[in-house]
Coordinates of C-alpha atoms and ligand atoms in Angstrom, one line a residue:
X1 CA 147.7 7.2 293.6
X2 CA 149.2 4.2 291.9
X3 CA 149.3 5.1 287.7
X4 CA 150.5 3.5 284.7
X5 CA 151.3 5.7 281.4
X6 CA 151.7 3.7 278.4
X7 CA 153.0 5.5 275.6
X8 CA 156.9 7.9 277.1
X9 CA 156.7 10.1 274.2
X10 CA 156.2 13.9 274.4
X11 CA 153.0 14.1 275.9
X12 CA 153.1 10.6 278.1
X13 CA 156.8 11.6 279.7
X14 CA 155.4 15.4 280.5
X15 CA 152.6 13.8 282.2
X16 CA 153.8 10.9 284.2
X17 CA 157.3 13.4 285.5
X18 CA 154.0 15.8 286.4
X19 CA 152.0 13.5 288.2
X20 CA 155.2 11.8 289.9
X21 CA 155.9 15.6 291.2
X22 CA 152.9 16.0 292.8
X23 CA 153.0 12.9 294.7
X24 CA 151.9 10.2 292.8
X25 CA 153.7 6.5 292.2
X26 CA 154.2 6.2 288.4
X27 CA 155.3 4.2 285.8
X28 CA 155.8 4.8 282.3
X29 CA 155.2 2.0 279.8
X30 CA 156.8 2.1 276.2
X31 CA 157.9 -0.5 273.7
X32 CA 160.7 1.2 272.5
X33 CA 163.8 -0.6 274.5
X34 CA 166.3 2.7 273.5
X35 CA 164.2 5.4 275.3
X36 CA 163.5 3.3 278.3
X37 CA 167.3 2.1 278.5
X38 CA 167.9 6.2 278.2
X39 CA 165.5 7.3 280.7
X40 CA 166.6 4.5 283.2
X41 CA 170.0 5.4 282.8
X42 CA 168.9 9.2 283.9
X43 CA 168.8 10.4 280.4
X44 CA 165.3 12.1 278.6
X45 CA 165.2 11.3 274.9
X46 CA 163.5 14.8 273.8
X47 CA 164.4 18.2 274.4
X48 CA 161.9 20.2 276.6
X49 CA 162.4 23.3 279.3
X50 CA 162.9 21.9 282.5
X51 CA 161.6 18.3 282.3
X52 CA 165.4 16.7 283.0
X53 CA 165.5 18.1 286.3
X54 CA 161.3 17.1 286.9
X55 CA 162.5 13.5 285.4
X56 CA 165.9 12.8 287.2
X57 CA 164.5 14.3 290.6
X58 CA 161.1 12.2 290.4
X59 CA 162.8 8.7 289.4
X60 CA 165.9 9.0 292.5
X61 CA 162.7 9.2 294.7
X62 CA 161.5 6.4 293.7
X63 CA 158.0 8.3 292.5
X64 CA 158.4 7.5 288.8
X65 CA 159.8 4.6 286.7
X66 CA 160.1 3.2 283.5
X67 CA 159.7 -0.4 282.1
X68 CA 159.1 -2.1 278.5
X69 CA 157.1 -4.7 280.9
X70 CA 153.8 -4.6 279.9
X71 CA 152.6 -7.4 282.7
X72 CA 153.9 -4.7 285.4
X73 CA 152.4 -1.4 283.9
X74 CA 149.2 -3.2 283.8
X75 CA 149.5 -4.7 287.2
X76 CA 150.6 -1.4 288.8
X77 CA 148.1 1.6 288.3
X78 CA 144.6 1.9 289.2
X79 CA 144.7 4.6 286.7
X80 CA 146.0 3.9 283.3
X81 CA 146.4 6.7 281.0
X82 CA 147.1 5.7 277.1
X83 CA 149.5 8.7 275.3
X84 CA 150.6 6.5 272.6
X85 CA 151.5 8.3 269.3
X86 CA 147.8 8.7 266.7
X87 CA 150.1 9.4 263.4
X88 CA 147.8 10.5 259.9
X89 CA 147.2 7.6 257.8
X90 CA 147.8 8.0 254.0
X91 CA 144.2 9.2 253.7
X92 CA 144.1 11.5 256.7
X93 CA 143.0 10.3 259.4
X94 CA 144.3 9.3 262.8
X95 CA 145.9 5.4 263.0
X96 CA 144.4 4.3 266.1
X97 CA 146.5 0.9 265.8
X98 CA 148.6 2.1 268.6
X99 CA 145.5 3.4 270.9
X100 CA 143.6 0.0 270.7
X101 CA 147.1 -2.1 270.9
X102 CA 147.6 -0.3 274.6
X103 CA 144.2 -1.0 275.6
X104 CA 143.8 -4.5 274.3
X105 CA 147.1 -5.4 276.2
X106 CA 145.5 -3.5 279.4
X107 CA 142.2 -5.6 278.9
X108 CA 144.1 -9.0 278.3
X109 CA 146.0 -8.5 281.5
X110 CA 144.0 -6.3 284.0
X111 CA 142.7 -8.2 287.3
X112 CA 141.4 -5.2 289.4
X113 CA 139.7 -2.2 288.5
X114 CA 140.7 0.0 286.6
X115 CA 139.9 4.0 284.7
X116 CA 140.9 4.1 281.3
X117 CA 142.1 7.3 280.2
X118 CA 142.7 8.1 276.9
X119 CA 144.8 11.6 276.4
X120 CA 145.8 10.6 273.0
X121 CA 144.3 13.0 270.6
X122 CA 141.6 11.0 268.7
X123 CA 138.4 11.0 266.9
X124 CA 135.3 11.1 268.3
X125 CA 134.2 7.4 269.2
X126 CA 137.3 6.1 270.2
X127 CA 136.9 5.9 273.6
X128 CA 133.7 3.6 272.3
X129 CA 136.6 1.4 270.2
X130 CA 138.6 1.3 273.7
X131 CA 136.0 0.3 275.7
X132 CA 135.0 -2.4 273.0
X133 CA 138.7 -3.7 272.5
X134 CA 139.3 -4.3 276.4
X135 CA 135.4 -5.9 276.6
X136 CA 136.5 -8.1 273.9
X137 CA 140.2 -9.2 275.7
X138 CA 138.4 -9.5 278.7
X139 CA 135.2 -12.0 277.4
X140 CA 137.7 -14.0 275.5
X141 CA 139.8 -14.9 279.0
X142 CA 135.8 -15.2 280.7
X143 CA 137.3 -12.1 283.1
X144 CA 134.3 -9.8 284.3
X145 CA 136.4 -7.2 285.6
X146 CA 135.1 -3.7 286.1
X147 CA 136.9 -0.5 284.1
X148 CA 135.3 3.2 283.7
X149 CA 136.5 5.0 280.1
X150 CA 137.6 8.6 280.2
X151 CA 138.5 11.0 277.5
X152 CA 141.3 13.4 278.8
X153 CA 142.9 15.4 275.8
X154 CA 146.1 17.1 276.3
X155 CA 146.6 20.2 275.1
X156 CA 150.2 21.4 276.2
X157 CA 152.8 22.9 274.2
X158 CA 155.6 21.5 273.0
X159 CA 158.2 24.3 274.0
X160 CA 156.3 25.3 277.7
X161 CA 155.1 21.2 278.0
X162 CA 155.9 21.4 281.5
X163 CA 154.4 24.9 282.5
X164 CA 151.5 23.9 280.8
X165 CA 150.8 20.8 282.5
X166 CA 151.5 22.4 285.3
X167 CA 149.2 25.8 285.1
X168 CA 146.8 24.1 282.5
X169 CA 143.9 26.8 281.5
X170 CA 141.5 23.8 281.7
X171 CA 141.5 20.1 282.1
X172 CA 139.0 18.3 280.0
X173 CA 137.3 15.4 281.7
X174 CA 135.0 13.3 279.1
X175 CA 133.0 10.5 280.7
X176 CA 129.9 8.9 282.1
X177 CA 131.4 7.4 285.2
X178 CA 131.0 9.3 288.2
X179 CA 133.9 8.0 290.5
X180 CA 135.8 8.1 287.3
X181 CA 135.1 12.1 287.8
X182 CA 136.2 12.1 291.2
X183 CA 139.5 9.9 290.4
X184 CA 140.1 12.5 287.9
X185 CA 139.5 15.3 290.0
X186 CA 141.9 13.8 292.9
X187 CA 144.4 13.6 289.9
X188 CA 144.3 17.2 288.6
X189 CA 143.4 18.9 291.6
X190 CA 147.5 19.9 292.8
X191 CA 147.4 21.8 289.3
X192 CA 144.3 23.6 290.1
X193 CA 144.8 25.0 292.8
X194 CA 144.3 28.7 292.6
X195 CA 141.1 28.2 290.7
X196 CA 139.1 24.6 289.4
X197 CA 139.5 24.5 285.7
X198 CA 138.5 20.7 285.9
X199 CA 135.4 20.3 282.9
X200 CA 133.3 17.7 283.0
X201 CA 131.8 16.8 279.8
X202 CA 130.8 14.1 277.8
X203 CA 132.9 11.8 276.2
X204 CA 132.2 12.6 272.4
X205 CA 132.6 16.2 273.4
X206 CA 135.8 15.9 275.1
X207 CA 137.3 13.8 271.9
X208 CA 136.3 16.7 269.8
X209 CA 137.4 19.7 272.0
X210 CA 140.7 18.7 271.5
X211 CA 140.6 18.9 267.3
X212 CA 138.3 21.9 267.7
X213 CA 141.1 23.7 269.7
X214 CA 143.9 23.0 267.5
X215 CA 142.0 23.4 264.7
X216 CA 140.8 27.3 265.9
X217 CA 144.8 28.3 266.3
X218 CA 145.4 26.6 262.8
X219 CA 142.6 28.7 261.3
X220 CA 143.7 31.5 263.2
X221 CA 147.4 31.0 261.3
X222 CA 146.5 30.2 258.4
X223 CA 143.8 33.5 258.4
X224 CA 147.0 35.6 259.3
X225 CA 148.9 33.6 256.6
X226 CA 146.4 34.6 254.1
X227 CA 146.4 38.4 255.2
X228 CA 150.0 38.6 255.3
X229 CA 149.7 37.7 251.5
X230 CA 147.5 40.1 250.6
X231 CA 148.9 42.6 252.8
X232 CA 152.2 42.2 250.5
X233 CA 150.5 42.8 247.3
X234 CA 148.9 46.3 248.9
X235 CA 151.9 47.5 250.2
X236 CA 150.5 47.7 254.3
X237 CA 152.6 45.9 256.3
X238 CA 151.3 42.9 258.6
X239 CA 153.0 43.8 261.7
X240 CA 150.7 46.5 262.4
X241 CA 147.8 45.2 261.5
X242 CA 148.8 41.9 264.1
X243 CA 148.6 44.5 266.3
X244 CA 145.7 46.6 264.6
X245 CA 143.4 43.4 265.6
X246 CA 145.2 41.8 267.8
X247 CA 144.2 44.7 270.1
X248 CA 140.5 44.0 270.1
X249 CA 139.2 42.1 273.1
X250 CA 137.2 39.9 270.8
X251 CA 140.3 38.8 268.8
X252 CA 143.5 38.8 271.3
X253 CA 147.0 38.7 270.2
X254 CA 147.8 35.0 270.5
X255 CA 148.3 32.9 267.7
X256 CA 148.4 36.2 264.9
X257 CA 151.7 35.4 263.8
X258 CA 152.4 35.5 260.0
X259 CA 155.2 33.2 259.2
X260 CA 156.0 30.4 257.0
X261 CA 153.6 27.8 257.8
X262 CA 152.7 25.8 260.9
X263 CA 154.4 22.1 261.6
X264 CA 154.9 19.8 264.0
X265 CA 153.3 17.2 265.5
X266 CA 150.1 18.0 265.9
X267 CA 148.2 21.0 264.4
X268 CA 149.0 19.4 260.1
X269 CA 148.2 16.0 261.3
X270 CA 144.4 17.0 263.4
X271 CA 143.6 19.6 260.4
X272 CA 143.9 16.6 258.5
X273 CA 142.0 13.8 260.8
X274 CA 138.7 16.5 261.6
X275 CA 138.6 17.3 258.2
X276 CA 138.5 13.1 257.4
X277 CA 136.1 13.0 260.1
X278 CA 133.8 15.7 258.5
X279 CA 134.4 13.8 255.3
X280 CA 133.0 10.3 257.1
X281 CA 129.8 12.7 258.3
X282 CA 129.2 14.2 255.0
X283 CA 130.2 17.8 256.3
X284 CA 132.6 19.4 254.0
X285 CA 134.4 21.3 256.7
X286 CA 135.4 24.3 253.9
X287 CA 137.3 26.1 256.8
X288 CA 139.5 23.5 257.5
X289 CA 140.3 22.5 254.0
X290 CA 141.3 26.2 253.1
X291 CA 143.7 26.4 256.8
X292 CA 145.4 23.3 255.2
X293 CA 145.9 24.5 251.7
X294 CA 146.8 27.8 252.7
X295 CA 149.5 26.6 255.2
X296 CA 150.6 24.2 252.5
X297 CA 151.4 27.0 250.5
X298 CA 152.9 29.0 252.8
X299 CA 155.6 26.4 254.3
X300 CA 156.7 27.1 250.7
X301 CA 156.4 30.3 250.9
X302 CA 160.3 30.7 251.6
X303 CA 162.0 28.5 248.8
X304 CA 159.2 30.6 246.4
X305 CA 160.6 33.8 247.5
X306 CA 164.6 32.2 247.3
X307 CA 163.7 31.4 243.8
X308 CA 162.2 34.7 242.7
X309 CA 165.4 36.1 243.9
X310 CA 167.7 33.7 242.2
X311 CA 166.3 31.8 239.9
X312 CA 165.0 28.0 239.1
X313 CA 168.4 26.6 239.3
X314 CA 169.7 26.8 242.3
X315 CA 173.0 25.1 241.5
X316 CA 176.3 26.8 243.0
X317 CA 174.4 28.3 245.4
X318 CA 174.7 27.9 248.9
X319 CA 172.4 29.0 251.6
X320 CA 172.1 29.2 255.7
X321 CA 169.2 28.2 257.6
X322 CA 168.4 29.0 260.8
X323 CA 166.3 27.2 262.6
X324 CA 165.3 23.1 262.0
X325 CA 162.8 22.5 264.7
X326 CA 158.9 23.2 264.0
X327 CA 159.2 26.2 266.9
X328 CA 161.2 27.1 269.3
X329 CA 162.0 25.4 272.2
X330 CA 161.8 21.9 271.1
X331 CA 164.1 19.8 269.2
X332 CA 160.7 18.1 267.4
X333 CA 161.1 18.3 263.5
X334 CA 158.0 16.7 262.7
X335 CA 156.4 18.2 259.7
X336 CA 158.7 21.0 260.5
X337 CA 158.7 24.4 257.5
X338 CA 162.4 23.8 257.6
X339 CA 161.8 20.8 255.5
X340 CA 160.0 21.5 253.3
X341 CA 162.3 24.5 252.6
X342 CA 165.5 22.1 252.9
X343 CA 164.0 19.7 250.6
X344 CA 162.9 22.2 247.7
X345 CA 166.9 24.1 248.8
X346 CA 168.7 20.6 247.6
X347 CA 165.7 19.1 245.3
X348 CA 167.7 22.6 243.1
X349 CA 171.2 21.9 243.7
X350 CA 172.0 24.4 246.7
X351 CA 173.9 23.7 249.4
X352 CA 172.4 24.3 252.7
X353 CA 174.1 25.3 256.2
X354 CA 171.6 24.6 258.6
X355 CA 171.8 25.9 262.5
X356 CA 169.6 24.8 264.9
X357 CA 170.3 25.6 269.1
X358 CA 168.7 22.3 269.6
X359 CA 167.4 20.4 266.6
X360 CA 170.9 19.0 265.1
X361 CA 171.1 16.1 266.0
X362 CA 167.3 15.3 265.1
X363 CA 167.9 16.6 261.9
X364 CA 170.8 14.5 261.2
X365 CA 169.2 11.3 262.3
X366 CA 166.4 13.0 259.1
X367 CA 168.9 13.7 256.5
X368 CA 171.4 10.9 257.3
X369 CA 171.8 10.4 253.5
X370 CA 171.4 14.1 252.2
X371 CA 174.4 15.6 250.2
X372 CA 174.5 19.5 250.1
X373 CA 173.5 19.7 253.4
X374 CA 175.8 20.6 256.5
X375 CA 175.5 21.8 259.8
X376 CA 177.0 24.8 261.4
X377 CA 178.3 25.0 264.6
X378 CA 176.9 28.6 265.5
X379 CA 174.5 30.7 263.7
X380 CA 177.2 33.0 262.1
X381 CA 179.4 30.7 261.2
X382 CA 176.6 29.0 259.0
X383 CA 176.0 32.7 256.9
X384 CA 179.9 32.6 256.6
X385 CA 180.2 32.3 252.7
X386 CA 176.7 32.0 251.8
X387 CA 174.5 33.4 249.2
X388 CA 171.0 34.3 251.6
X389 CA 170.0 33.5 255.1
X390 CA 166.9 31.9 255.7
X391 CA 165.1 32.1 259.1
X392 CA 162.6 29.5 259.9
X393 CA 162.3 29.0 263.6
X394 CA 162.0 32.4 265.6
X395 CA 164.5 30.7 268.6
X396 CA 165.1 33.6 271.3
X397 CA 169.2 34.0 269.7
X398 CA 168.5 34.8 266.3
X399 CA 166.4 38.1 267.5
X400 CA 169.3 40.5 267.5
X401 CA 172.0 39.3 265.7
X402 CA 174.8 41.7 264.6
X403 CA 173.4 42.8 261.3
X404 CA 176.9 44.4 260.4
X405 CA 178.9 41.2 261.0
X406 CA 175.8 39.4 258.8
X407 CA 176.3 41.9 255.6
X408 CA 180.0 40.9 256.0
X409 CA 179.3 37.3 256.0
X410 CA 176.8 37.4 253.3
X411 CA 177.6 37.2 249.6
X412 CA 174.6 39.1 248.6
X413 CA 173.5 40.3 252.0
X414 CA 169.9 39.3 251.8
X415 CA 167.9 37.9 254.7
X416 CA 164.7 35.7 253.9
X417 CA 162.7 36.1 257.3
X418 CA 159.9 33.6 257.6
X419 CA 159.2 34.7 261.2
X420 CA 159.1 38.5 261.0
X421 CA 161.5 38.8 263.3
X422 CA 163.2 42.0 262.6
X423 CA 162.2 45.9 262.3
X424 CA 163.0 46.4 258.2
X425 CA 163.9 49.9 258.7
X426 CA 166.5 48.7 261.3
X427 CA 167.8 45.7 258.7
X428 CA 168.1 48.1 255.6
X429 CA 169.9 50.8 257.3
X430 CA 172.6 47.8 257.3
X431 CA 173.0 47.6 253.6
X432 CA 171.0 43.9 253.5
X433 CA 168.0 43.5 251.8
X434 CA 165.3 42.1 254.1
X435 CA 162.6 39.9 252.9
X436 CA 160.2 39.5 255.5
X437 CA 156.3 38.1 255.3
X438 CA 153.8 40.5 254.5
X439 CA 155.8 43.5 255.2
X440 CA 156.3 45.3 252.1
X441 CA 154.9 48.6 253.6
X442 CA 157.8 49.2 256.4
X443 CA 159.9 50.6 253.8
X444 CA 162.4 47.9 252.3
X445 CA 162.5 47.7 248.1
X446 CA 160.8 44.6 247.1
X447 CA 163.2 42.3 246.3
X448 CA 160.2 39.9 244.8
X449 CA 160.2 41.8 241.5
X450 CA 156.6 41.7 242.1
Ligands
NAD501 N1 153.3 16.4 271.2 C1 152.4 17.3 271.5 O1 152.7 18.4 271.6 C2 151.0 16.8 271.9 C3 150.1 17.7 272.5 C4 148.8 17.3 272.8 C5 148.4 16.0 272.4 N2 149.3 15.2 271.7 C6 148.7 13.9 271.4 O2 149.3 12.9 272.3 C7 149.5 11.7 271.6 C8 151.0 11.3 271.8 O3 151.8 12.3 271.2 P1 153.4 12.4 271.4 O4 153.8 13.6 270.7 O5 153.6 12.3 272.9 O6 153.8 11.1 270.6 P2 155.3 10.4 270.6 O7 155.4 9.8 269.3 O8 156.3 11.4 271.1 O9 155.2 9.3 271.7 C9 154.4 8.1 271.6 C10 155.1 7.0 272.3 O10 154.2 5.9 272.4 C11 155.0 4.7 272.3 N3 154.1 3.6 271.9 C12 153.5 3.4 270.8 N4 152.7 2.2 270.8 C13 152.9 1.8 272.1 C14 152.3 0.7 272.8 N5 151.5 -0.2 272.2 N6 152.7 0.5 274.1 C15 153.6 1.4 274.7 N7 154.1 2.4 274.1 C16 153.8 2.6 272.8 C17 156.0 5.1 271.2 O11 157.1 4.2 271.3 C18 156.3 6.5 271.6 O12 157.4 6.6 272.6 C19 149.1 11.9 270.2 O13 147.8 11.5 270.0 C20 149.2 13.4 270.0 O14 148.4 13.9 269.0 C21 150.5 15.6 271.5

């Protein structure tokens, strides 16, 4: 099948290198110049598991290309999928400037029919906006040309992007077109294989399946968030009772993880645009205001404990991070907790050595004019002469470091874990003080003064 992506960011450079794979002739559409120039010179702009090889192997066979040429991305799929970037506006919601700039330049150019599919994350009614925007392109050239609007949410992971598309749990299909459905369903069914996950729904209902999903594993981070907190203050530690609930069939163990905050690209910025939504509808949405004030509060939750520890002024101090990018796996810093805890780090007059596995050079391109900060060319060799350690991102490397070398290394040998990721017993019994979230039971003295 012949399809056109517009929008080669995370989610539209995943999909088209899946879709090449699995036999299809694609083209991927974006208006930034540098990350077509990079991904026609056999380059891919963002980090992600296995997506170079699916890119590079897919464009030498001629299955997938790239262009800035609007006329021929329009021209060449049957199917055009939109993925362009929905970024919070000041008040909340979701900027759909970019949504109905790819479809209006679809409807002032399109000659044959087409399905419009929308797998940008957006409120419900876009899809009505879409429709509208290309009606209106095409009435004011006197064009009657035929197109069928789908809603098809993405919900991989950045991190797994590629297994996800690949093995997706489901693939929602919004829309009121039936050979739409059956276009989609030639589309997704190499990915379904083993078993159809392919729903069919409405397209209302699949614009708000997508926030409802994202906004169920914020709630469930922010509920662990809260727990942690309170955990703390008892003195029971967190860890077991992740696995305490996590246990029970009803619950499950995904997505129980106390930390310091969720980021990224997606989960801070849908919170925010259903909870606009609800706003618009005159439903409160209490849930989803309390997930985003909690998880506020928590992406400070590092710098808060730093400064128990060490006081207001930070000045003279120095301090490693490990970890930039919003999780694992991913070199994405949007929203990321190492921000905020960077920020509030310098905003006191620290200096921070930052290590990332992945995430430098992002970073750097973020804090191109920050003084205090520097970055480290190995995890150890960022602790080397600093006051604490602060863990951010839970990357696979920083599970079992050498705790000796790290007491060595540290002036005052204390680790500020916002990911949990070591047994305290095992971290005390080196002579550092660990300060983990919500685990003051396991044994360690609280170093909060609390
Ligand atoms: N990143 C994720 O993990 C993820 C997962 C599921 C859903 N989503 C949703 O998918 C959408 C895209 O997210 P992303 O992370 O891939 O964004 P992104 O910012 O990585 O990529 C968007 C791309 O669209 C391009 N673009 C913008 N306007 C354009 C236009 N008019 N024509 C052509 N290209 C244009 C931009 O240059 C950019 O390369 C968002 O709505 C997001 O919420 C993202």
């Amino acid at each position: 099948m012949k399809i056109t992506i517009t929008g080669t960011g995370y989610v539209g450079l995943v999909t088209g290198a899946c879709l090449a794979d699995a036999g299809n002739d694609v083209l991927c559409l974006d208006i930034d110049a540098d990350k077509v120039r990079v991904l026609n010179g056999g380059g891919t702009p963002i980090h992600e598991p296995g997506l170079a090889a699916l890119v590079g192997a897919n464009a030498r066979s001629g299955r997938l290309a790239f262009t800035t040429d609007t006329d021929r991305a329009v021209a060449h799929g049957s199917v055009q999928f939109i993925a362009v970037g929905t970024p919070p506006e000041e008040d909340g919601s979701a900027d759909l400037s970019h949504v109905l700039e790819a479809a209006r330049a679809i409807g002032r150019r399109m000659t044959d029919h087409k399905v419009i599919v929308d797998k940008s994350t957006v409120p419900v009614g876009t899809a009505d906006r879409v429709r509208a925007a290309i009606s209106e392109e095409l009435g004011r050239r006197g064009a009657d040309v035929p197109f069928a609007m789908v809603s098809n949410p993405e919900f991989l992971k950045e991190g797994a992007a590629v297994d996800d598309f690949m093995r997706p749990d489901r693939v929602v299909v919004g829309t009121d077109d039936e050979h739409a459905v059956a276009v989609m369903r030639a589309i997704y069914a190499p990915f379904l294989r083993n078993h159809d996950r392919l729903l069919v729904m409405d397209l209302r209902s699949a614009e708000l399946t997508k926030y409802a999903a994202n906004a169920m594993l914020a709630t469930r981070i922010s509920f662990m968030n809260e727990m942690a907190n309170l955990a703390e203050r008892l003195g029971a530690d967190i860890e077991a009772i992740r696995k305490g609930i996590g246990s029970d069939s009803r619950i499950g163990y995904s997505f129980l993880y106390a930390g310091c905050g969720y980021g990224g690209s997606c989960f801070p910025k849908d919170v925010k645009a259903l909870v606009k939504t609800g706003e618009e509808q005159g439903e409160a949405l209490p849930i989803l205001r309390a997930v985003e004030a909690v998880n506020a509060a928590q992406k400070r939750t590092l710098a808060t404990r730093i400064v128990r520890r060490f006081g207001e002024d930070l000045s003279g101090r120095r301090f490693a991070v490990w970890g930039l990018s919003f999780k694992p796996n991913t070199d994405d810093m949007r929203e990321a907790p190492s921000r905020t805890l960077i920020d509030e780090l310098l905003a006191r007059g620290a200096q921070v050595s930052a290590y990332d596995p992945i995430a430098i050079d992002a970073a750097r391109a973020l804090y191109a004019n920050a003084s205090g900060l520097a970055f480290a060319p190995s995890a150890m060799e960022a602790c080397e002469g600093a006051d604490a350690l602060a863990i951010v991102t839970e990357w696979r490397q920083f599970r079992s470091p050498n705790f000796m070398e790290l007491k060595a290394k540290l002036k005052h040998g204390v680790i500020f874990d916002g990911r949990n990721l070591y047994e305290p017993s095992m971290v005390a019994s080196s002579g550092l003080e660990y300060v983990a979230i919500g685990r003051n039971a396991a044994g360690e003295a609280s170093p909060l003064g609390a």
